[in-house]
Coordinates of C-alpha atoms in Angstrom, one line a residue:
X1 CA -8.7 24.3 12.7
X2 CA -9.7 20.8 11.9
X3 CA -8.9 18.7 8.7
X4 CA -12.2 18.2 6.8
X5 CA -13.3 14.6 6.4
X6 CA -14.1 15.4 2.8
X7 CA -10.3 16.1 2.2
X8 CA -9.4 12.8 3.8
X9 CA -11.8 11.1 1.4
X10 CA -10.5 12.9 -1.6
X11 CA -6.9 11.8 -0.7
X12 CA -8.0 8.2 -0.6
X13 CA -9.8 8.6 -3.9
X14 CA -6.7 10.2 -5.3
X15 CA -4.7 7.1 -4.3
X16 CA -7.1 4.9 -6.2
X17 CA -7.1 7.1 -9.3
X18 CA -3.3 7.3 -9.4
X19 CA -2.9 3.5 -9.0
X20 CA -5.6 2.8 -11.6
X21 CA -3.4 4.6 -14.1
X22 CA 0.0 3.7 -12.7
X23 CA -0.4 -0.1 -12.7
X24 CA -1.2 -0.5 -16.4
X25 CA 1.3 2.2 -17.5
X26 CA 4.0 0.5 -15.5
X27 CA 3.4 -3.1 -16.4
X28 CA 1.8 -3.0 -19.8
X29 CA 2.7 0.3 -21.5
X30 CA 2.8 -1.0 -25.1
X31 CA -0.5 -2.9 -24.8
X32 CA -2.2 0.1 -23.1
X33 CA -0.9 2.4 -25.9
X34 CA -2.3 0.1 -28.5
X35 CA -5.7 -0.1 -26.7
X36 CA -5.9 3.7 -26.3
X37 CA -4.6 4.3 -29.8
X38 CA -1.7 6.3 -28.4
X39 CA 1.1 5.1 -30.5
X40 CA 4.0 5.5 -30.5
X41 CA 4.4 5.6 -26.7
X42 CA 7.8 5.6 -25.1
X43 CA 7.7 2.7 -22.6
X44 CA 10.5 4.3 -20.5
X45 CA 8.6 7.6 -20.2
X46 CA 5.4 5.7 -19.4
X47 CA 7.1 3.7 -16.7
X48 CA 8.7 6.8 -15.2
X49 CA 5.3 8.5 -15.2
X50 CA 3.8 5.5 -13.5
X51 CA 6.5 5.5 -10.9
X52 CA 5.7 9.1 -10.1
X53 CA 2.0 8.2 -9.8
X54 CA 2.8 5.3 -7.5
X55 CA 4.7 7.7 -5.2
X56 CA 2.2 10.6 -5.2
X57 CA -0.8 8.2 -4.9
X58 CA 0.7 6.4 -2.0
X59 CA 1.6 9.7 -0.3
X60 CA -2.0 10.7 -0.6
X61 CA -3.2 7.5 1.0
X62 CA -0.8 8.1 3.9
X63 CA -1.7 11.8 4.1
X64 CA -5.4 10.9 4.7
X65 CA -4.3 10.1 8.3
X66 CA -2.3 13.3 8.9
X67 CA -2.9 16.0 11.4
X68 CA -3.4 19.6 10.2
X69 CA 0.2 20.7 10.1
X70 CA 1.3 17.7 8.0
X71 CA -1.8 18.0 5.7
X72 CA -0.8 21.6 5.0
X73 CA 2.6 20.4 4.0
X74 CA 1.1 17.7 1.8
X75 CA -1.2 20.3 0.1
X76 CA 1.7 22.7 -0.6
X77 CA 3.6 20.1 -2.6
X78 CA 0.4 18.6 -4.1
X79 CA -0.4 22.0 -5.5
X80 CA 3.1 22.2 -7.0
X81 CA 2.9 18.7 -8.4
X82 CA -0.6 19.0 -9.9
X83 CA 0.1 22.5 -11.2
X84 CA 3.3 21.7 -12.9
X85 CA 1.8 18.4 -14.2
X86 CA -1.1 20.3 -15.6
X87 CA 1.1 22.8 -17.4
X88 CA 3.4 20.1 -18.8
X89 CA 0.5 18.0 -20.0
X90 CA -1.3 20.9 -21.7
X91 CA 2.0 22.0 -23.2
X92 CA 2.7 18.5 -24.5
X93 CA -0.9 18.2 -25.8
X94 CA -0.3 21.3 -27.9
X95 CA 2.9 19.8 -29.2
X96 CA 1.5 16.4 -30.2
X97 CA -2.2 17.3 -30.6
X98 CA -3.4 14.0 -29.2
X99 CA -6.7 13.6 -27.3
X100 CA -5.1 11.7 -24.4
X101 CA -2.8 14.7 -23.6
X102 CA -5.9 16.8 -23.2
X103 CA -7.7 14.2 -21.2
X104 CA -4.8 13.7 -18.8
X105 CA -4.3 17.5 -18.6
X106 CA -7.9 18.0 -17.6
X107 CA -7.6 15.2 -14.9
X108 CA -4.5 17.0 -13.5
X109 CA -6.3 20.4 -13.7
X110 CA -9.2 19.0 -11.7
X111 CA -6.9 17.7 -9.0
X112 CA -4.9 21.0 -9.0
X113 CA -8.2 22.9 -8.4
X114 CA -9.1 20.5 -5.6
X115 CA -5.8 20.7 -3.8
X116 CA -5.6 24.4 -4.3
X117 CA -9.1 24.9 -2.8
X118 CA -8.2 22.9 0.3
X119 CA -4.7 24.6 0.6
X120 CA -6.4 28.0 0.7
X121 CA -9.1 26.7 3.1
X122 CA -6.6 25.3 5.5
X123 CA -4.1 28.2 5.1
X124 CA -1.4 25.9 3.8
X125 CA 0.5 28.8 2.2
X126 CA 0.9 30.9 5.3
X127 CA 4.6 31.1 6.4
X128 CA 5.2 29.3 9.6

């Protein structure tokens, strides 16, 4: 089985999306919160979330070069990350009832669906 080129492109795209959010949330959380009308925003939580996005985004960029076995591993934990992130964001959106919670939840859901699709396609959940 071969790693699809489309997955490699999605992994690179994922890197850019994560960094597009991580950079402003890490360096300018208060200004971004004001711009997005998302106040109050905890700058500590924003920077910790950005740090997670830096890590997962960079791992996606590196994974774009992986062989099948390593891609399967990447997909297993990407499904867990995106799935738990989706649940957490939607749960939080219900608690605070703010549009950005729903928007970020939808973004995570779309990535979850994408990673889950490729994980199934590449048999990433088979025990080895």
